[in-house]
JSON list of C-alpha atoms in Angstrom, two decimals:
[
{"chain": "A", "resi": 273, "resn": "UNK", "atom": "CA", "xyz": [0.00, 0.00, 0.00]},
{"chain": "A", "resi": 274, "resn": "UNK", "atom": "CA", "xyz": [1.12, 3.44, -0.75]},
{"chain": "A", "resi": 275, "resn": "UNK", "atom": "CA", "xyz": [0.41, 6.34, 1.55]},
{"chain": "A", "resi": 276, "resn": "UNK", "atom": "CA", "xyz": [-0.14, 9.73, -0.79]},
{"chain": "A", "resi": 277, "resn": "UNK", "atom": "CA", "xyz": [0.08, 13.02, 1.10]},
{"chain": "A", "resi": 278, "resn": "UNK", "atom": "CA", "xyz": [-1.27, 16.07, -0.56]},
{"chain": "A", "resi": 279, "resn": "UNK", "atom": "CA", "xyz": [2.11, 17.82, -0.41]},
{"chain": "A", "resi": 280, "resn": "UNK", "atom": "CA", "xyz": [5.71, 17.07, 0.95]},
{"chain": "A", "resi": 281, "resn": "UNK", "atom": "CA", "xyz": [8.77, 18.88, 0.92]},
{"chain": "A", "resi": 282, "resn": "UNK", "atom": "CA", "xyz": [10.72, 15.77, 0.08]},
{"chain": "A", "resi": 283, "resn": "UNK", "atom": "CA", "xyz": [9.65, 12.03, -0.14]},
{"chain": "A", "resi": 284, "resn": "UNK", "atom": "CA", "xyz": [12.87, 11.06, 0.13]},
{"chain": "A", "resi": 285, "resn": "UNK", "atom": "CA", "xyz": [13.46, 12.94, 3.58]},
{"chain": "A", "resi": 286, "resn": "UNK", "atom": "CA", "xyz": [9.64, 12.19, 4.78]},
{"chain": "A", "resi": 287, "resn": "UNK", "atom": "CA", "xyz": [10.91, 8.60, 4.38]},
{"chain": "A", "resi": 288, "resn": "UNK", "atom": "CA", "xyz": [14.63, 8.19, 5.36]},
{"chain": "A", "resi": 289, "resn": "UNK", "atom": "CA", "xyz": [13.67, 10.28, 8.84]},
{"chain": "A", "resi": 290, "resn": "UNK", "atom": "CA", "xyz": [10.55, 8.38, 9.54]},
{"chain": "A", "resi": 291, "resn": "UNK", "atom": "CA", "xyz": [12.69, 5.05, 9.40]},
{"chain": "A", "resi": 292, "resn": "UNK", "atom": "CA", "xyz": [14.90, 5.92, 11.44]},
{"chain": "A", "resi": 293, "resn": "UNK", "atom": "CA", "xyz": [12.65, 7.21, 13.87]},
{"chain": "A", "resi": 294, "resn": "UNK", "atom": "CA", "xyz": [10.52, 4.09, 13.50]},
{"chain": "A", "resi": 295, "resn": "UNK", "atom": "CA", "xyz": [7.20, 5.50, 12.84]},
{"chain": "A", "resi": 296, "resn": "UNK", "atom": "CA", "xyz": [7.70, 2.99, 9.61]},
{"chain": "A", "resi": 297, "resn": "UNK", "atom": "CA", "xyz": [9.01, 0.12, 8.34]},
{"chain": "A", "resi": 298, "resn": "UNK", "atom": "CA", "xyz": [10.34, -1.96, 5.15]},
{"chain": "A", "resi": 299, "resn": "UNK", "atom": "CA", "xyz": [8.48, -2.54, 3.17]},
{"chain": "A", "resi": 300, "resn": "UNK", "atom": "CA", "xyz": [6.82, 0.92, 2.52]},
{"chain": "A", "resi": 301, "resn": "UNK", "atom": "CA", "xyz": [6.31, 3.57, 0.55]},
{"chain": "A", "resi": 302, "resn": "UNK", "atom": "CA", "xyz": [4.87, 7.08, 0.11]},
{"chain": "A", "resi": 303, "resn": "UNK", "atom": "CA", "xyz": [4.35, 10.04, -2.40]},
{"chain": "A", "resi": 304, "resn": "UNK", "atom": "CA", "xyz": [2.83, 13.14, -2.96]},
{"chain": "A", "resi": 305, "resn": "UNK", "atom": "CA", "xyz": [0.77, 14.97, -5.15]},
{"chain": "A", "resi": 306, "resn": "UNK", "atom": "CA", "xyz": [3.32, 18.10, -4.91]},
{"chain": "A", "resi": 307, "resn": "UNK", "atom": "CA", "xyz": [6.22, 18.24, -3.32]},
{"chain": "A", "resi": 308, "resn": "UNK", "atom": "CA", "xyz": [8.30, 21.65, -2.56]},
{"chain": "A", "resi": 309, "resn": "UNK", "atom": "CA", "xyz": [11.74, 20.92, -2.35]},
{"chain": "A", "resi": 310, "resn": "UNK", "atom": "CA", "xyz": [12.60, 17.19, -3.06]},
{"chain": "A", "resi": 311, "resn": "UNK", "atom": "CA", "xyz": [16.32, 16.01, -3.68]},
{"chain": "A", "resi": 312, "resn": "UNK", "atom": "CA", "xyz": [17.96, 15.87, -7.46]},
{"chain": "A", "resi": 313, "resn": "UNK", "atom": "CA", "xyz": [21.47, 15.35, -9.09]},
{"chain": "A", "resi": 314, "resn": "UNK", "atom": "CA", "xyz": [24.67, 17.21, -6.99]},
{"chain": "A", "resi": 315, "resn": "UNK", "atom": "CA", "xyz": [22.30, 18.40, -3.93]},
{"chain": "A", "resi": 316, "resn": "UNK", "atom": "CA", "xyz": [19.63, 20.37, -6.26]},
{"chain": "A", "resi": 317, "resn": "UNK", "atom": "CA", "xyz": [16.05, 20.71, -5.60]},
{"chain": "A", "resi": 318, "resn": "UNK", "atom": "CA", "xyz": [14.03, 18.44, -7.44]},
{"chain": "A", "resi": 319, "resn": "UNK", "atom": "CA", "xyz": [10.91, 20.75, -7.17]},
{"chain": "A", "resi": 320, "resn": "UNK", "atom": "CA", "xyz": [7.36, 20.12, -8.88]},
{"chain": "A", "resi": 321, "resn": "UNK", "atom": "CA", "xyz": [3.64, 20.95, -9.65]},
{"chain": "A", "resi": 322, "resn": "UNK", "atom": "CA", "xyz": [0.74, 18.57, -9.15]},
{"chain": "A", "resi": 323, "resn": "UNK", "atom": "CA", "xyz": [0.59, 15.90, -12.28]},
{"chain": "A", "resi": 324, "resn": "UNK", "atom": "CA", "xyz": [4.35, 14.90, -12.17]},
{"chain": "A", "resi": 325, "resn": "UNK", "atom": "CA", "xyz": [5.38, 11.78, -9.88]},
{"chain": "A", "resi": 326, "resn": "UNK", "atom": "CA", "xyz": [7.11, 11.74, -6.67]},
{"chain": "A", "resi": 327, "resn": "UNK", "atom": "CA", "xyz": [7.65, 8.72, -5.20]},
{"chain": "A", "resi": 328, "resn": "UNK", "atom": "CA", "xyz": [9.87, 7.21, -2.20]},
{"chain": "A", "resi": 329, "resn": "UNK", "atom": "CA", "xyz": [9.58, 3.83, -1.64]},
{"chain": "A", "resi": 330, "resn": "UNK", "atom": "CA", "xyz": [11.95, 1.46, 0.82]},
{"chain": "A", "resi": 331, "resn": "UNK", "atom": "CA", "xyz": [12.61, -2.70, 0.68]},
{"chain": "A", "resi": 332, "resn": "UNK", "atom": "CA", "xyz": [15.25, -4.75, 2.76]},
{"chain": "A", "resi": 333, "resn": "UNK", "atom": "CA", "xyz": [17.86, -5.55, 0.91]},
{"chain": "A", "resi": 334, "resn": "UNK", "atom": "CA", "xyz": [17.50, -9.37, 1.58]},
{"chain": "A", "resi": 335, "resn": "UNK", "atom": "CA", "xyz": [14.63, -8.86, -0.68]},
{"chain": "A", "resi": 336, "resn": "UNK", "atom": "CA", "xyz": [16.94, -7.53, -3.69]},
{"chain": "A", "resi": 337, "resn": "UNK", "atom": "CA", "xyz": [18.28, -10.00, -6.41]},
{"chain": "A", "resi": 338, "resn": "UNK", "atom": "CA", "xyz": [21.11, -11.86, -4.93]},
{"chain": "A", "resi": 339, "resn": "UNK", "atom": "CA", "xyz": [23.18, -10.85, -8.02]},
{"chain": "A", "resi": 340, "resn": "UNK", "atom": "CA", "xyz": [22.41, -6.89, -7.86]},
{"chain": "A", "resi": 341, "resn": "UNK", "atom": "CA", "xyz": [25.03, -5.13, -7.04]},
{"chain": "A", "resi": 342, "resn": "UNK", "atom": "CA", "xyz": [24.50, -2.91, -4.45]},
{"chain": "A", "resi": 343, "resn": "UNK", "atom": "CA", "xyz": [26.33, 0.33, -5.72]},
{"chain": "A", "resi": 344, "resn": "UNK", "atom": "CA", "xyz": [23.92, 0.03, -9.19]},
{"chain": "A", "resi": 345, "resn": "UNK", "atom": "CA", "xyz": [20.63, -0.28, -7.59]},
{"chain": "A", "resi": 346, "resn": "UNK", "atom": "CA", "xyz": [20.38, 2.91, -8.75]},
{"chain": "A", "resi": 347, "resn": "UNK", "atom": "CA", "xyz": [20.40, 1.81, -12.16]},
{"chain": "A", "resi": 348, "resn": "UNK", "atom": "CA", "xyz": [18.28, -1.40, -11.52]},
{"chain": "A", "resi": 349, "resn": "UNK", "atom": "CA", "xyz": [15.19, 0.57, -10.41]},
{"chain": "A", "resi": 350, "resn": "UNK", "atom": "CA", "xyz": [15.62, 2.70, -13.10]},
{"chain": "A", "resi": 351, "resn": "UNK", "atom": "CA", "xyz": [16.17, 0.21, -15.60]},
{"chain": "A", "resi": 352, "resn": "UNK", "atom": "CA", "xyz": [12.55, -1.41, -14.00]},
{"chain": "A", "resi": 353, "resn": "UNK", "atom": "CA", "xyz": [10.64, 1.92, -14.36]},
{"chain": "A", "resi": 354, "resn": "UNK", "atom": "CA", "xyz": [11.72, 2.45, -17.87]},
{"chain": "A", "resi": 355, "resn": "UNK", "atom": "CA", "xyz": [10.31, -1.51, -18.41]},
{"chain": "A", "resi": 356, "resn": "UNK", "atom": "CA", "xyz": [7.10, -0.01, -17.42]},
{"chain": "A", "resi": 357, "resn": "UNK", "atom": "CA", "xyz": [7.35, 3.69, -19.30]},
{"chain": "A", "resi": 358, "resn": "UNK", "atom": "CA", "xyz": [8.06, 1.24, -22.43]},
{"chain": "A", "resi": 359, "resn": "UNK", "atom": "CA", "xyz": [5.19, -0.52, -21.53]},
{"chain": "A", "resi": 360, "resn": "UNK", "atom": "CA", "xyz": [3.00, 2.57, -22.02]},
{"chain": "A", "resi": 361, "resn": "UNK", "atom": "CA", "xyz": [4.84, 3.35, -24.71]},
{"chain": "A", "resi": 362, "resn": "UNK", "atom": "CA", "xyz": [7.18, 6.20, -23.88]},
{"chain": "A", "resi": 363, "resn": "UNK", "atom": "CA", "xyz": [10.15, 6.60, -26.00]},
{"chain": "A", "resi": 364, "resn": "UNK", "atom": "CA", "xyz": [12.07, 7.65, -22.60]},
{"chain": "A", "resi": 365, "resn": "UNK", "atom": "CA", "xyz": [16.23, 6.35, -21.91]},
{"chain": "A", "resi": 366, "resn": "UNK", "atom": "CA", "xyz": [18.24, 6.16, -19.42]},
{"chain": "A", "resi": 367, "resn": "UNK", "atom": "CA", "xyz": [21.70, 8.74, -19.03]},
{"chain": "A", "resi": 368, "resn": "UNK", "atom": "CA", "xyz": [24.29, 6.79, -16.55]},
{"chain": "A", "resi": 369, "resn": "UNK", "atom": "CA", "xyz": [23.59, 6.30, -14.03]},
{"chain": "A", "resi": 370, "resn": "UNK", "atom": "CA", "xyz": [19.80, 6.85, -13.68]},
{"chain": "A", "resi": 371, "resn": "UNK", "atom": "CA", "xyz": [18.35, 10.18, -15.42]},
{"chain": "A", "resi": 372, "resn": "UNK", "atom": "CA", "xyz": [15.46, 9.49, -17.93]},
{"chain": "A", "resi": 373, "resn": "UNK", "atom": "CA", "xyz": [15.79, 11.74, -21.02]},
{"chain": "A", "resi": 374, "resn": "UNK", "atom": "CA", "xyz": [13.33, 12.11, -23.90]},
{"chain": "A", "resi": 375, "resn": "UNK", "atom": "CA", "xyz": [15.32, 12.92, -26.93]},
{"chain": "A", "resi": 376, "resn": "UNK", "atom": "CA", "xyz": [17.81, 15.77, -25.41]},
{"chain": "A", "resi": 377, "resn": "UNK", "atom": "CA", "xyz": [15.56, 16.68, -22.24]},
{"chain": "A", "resi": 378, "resn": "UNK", "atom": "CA", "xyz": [15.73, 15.13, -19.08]},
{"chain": "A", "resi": 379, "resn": "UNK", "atom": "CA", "xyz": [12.63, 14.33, -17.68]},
{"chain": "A", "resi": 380, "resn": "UNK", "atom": "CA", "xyz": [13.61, 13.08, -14.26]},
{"chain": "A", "resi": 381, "resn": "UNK", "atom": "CA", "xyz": [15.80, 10.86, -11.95]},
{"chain": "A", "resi": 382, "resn": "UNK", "atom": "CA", "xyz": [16.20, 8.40, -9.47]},
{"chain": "A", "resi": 383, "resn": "UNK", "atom": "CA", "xyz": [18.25, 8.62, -5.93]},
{"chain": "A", "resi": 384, "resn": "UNK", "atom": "CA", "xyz": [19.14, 5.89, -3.70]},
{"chain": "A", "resi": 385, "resn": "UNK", "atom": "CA", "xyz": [20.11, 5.55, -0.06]},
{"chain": "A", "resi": 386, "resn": "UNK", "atom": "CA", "xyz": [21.18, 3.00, 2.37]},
{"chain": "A", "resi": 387, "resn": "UNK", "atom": "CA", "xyz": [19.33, 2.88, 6.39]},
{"chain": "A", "resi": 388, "resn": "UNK", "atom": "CA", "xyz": [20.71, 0.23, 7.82]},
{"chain": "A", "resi": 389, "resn": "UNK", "atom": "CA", "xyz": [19.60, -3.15, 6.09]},
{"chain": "A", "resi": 390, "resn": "UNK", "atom": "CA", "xyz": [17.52, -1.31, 3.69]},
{"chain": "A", "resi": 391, "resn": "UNK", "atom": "CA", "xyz": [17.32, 0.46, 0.48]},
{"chain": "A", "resi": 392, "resn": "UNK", "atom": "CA", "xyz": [14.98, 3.88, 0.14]},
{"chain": "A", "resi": 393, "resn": "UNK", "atom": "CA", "xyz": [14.41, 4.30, -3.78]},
{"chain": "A", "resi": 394, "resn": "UNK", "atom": "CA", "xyz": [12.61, 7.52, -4.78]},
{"chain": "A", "resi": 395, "resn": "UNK", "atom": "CA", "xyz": [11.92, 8.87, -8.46]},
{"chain": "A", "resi": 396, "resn": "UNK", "atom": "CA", "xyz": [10.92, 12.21, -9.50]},
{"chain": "A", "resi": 397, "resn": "UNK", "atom": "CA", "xyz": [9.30, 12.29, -13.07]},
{"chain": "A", "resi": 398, "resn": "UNK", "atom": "CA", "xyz": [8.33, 15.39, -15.28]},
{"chain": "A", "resi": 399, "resn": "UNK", "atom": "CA", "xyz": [5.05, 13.68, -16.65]},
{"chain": "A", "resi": 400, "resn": "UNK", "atom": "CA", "xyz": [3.16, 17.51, -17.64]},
{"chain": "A", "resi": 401, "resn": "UNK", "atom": "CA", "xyz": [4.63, 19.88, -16.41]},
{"chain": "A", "resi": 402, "resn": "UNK", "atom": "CA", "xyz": [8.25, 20.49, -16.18]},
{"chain": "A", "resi": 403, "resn": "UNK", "atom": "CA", "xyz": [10.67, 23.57, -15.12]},
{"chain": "A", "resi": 404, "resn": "UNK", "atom": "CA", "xyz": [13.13, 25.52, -17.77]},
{"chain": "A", "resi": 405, "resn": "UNK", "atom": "CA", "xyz": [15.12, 23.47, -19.50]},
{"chain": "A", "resi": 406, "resn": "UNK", "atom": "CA", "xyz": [13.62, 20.08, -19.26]},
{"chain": "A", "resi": 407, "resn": "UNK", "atom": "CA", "xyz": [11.33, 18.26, -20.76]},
{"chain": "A", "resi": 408, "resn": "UNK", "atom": "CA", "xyz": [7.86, 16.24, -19.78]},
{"chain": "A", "resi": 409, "resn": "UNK", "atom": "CA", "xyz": [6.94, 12.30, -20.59]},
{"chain": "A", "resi": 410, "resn": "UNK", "atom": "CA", "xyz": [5.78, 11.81, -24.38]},
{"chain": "A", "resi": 411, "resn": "UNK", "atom": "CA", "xyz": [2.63, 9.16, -22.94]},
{"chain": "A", "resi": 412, "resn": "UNK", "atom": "CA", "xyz": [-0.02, 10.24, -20.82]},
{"chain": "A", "resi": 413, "resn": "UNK", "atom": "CA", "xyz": [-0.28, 8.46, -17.07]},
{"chain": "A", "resi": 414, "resn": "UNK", "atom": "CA", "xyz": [-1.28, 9.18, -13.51]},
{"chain": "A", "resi": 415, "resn": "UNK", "atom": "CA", "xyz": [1.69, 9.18, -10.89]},
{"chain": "A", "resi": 416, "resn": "UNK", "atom": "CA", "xyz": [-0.47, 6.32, -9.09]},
{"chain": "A", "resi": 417, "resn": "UNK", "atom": "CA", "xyz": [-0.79, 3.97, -11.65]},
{"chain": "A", "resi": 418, "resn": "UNK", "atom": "CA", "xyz": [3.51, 4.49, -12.09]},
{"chain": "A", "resi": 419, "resn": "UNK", "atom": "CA", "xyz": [4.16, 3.95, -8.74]},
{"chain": "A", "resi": 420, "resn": "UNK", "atom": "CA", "xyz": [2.18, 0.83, -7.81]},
{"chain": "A", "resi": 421, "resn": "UNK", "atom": "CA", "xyz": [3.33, -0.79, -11.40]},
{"chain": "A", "resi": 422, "resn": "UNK", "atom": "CA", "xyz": [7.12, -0.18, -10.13]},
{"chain": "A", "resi": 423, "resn": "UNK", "atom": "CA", "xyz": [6.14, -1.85, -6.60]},
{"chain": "A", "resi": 424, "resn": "UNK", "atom": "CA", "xyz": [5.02, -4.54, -8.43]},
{"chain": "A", "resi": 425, "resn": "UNK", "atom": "CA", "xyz": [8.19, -4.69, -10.59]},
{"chain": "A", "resi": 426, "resn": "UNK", "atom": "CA", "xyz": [10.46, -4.33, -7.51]},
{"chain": "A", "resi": 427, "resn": "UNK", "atom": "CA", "xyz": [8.80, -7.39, -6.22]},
{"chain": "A", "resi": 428, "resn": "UNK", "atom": "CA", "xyz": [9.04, -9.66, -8.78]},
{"chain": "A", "resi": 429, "resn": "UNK", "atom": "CA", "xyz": [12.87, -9.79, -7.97]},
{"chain": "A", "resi": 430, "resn": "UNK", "atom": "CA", "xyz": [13.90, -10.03, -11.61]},
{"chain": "A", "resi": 431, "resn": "UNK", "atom": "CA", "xyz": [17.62, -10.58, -11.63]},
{"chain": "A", "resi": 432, "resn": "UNK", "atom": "CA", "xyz": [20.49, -8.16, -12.06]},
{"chain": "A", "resi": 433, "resn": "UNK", "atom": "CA", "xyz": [21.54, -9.66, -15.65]},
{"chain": "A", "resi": 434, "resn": "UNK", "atom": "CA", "xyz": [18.33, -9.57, -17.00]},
{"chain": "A", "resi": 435, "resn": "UNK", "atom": "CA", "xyz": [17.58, -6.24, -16.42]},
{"chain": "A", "resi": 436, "resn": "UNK", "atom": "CA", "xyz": [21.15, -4.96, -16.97]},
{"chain": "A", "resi": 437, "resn": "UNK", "atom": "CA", "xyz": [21.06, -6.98, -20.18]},
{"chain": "A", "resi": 438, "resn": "UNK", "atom": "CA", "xyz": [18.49, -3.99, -21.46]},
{"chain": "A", "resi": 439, "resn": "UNK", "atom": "CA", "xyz": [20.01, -1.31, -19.95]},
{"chain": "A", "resi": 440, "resn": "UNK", "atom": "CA", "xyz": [23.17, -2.09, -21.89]},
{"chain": "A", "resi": 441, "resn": "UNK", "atom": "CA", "xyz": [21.70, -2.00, -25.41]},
{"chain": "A", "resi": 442, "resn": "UNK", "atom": "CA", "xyz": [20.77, 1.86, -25.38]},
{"chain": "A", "resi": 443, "resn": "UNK", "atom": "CA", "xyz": [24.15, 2.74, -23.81]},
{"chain": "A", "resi": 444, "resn": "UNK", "atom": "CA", "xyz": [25.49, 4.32, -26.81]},
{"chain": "A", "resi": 445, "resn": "UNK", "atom": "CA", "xyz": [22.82, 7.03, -26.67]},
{"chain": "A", "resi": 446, "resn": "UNK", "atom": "CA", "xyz": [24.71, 8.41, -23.55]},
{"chain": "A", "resi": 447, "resn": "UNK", "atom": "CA", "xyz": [27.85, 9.18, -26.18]},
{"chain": "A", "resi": 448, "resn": "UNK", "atom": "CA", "xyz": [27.08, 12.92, -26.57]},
{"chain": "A", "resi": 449, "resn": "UNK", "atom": "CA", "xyz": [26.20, 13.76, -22.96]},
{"chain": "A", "resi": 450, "resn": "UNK", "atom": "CA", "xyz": [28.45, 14.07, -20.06]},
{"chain": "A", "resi": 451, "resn": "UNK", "atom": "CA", "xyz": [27.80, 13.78, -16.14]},
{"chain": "A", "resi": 452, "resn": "UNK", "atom": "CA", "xyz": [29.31, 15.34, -13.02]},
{"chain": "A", "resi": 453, "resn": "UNK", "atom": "CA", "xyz": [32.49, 13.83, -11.79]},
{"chain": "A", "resi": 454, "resn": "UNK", "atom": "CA", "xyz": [34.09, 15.83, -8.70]},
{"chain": "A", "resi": 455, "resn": "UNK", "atom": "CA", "xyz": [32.65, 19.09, -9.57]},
{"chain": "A", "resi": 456, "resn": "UNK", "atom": "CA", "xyz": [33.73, 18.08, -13.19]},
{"chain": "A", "resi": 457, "resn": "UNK", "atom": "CA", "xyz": [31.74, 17.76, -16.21]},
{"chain": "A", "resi": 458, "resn": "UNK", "atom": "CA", "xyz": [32.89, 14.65, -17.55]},
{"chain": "A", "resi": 459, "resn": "UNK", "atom": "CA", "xyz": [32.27, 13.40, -21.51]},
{"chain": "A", "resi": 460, "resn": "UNK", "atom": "CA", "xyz": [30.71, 9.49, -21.50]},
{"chain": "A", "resi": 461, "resn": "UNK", "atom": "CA", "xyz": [32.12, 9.55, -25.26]},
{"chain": "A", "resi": 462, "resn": "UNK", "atom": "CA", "xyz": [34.49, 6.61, -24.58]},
{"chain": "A", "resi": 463, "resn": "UNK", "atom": "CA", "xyz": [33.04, 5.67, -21.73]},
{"chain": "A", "resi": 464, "resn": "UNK", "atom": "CA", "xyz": [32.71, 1.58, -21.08]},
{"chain": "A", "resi": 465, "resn": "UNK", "atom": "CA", "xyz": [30.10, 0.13, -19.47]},
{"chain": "A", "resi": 466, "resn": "UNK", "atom": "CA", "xyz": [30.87, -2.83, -17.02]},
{"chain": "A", "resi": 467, "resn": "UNK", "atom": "CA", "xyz": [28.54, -5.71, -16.23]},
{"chain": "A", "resi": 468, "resn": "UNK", "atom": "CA", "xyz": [27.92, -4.83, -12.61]},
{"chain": "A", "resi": 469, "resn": "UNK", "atom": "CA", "xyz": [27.10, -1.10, -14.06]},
{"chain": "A", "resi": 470, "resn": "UNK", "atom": "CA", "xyz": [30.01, 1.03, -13.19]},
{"chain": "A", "resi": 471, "resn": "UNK", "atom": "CA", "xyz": [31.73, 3.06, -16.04]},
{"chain": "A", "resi": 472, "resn": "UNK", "atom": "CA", "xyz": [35.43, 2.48, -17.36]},
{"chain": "A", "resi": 473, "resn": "UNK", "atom": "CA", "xyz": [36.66, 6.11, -18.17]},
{"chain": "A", "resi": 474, "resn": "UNK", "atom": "CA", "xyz": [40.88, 6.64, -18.46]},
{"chain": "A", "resi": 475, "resn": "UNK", "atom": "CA", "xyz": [41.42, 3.64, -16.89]},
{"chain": "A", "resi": 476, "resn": "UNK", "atom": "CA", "xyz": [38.82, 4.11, -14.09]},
{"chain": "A", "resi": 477, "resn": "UNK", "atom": "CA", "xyz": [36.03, 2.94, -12.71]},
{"chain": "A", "resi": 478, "resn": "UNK", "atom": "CA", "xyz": [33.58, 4.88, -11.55]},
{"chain": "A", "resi": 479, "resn": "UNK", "atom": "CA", "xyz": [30.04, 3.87, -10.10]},
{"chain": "A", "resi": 480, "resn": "UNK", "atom": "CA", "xyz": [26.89, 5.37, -9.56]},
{"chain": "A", "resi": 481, "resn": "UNK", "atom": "CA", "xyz": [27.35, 8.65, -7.11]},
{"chain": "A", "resi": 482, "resn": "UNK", "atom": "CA", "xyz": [23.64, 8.08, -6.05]}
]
């Protein structure tokens, strides 16, 4: 069951603060039809109007694929909600490590944090209305229907090298964008993607930074 509030400043915070105080427990999960100053990329505010989806949601990790690896579960619920945003028929793809873009616009993200032995997953998603500079879905769909479709995707436990299997094909769209690396902006032209979802750049490896 998902618990909608009419507004939030953050799902993510509402979430990560209430288990630790142990007013709730895994599994759970929340949202909220507007929320005033959720979390994005680098420690922006991933702020929006009623329509657009945010969404926190928290399992144990026990209840994770036994071959995910934890510093790309990032990318596997990402990789799940585009499953479902394909399913609708969106045209939407995924920029390492978890930003969905239509065409050149990103349209939203996904953050991920660790309390104790579980995993809080939240999603913010531009689906009609979106600020300067981005874009909005191309389908038309209620924030509910999203959300309990990816609760039912988490739960199916679909392995790690199935769903990485798909992510992998569209990589090469990610060749003319970049991404933040220590303050850097950082070119994934030659980037190369590793099977447990890190990126190979100069000899590096670098994972998902949230």
């Amino acid at each position: 069951m998902i618990h909608w509030f009419d507004t939030l400043d953050s799902t993510h915070q509402y979430l990560l603060s209430s288990l630790r105080e142990g007013t709730l427990l895994a599994p759970c999960a929340i949202g909220a039809t507007i929320q005033t100053n959720g979390i994005g990329s680098r420690g922006n505010s991933w702020i929006g109007q009623e329509g657009n989806l945010f969404f926190s949601f928290c399992v144990e990790e026990k209840q994770l694929p036994s071959d995910l690896p934890l510093a790309s579960v990032s990318i596997y619920f990402s990789a799940l909600m585009k499953q479902l945003l394909d399913e609708f028929g969106s045209q939407v793809w995924l920029k390492w490590p978890n930003d969905f873009y239509c065409n050149d616009k990103k349209v939203g993200g996904m953050i991920t944090t660790k309390v104790g032995a579980n995993i809080v997953g939240s999603i913010g998603l531009n689906i009609c209305v979106a600020p300067e500079g981005f874009g909005t879905l191309d389908i038309i769909v209620t924030p509910n229907a999203l959300a309990e479709d990816l609760i039912q995707k988490v739960e199916e436990k679909i392995s790690w090298k199935k769903v990485f299997s798909k992510y992998k094909i569209e990589f090469d769209l990610n060749r003319n964008f970049s991404f933040h690396l220590d303050g850097k902006l950082v070119s994934l032209r030659d980037a190369i993607l590793c099977d447990d979802g890190s990126i190979e750049l100069e000899n590096k490896k670098v994972y998902s930074l949230r």
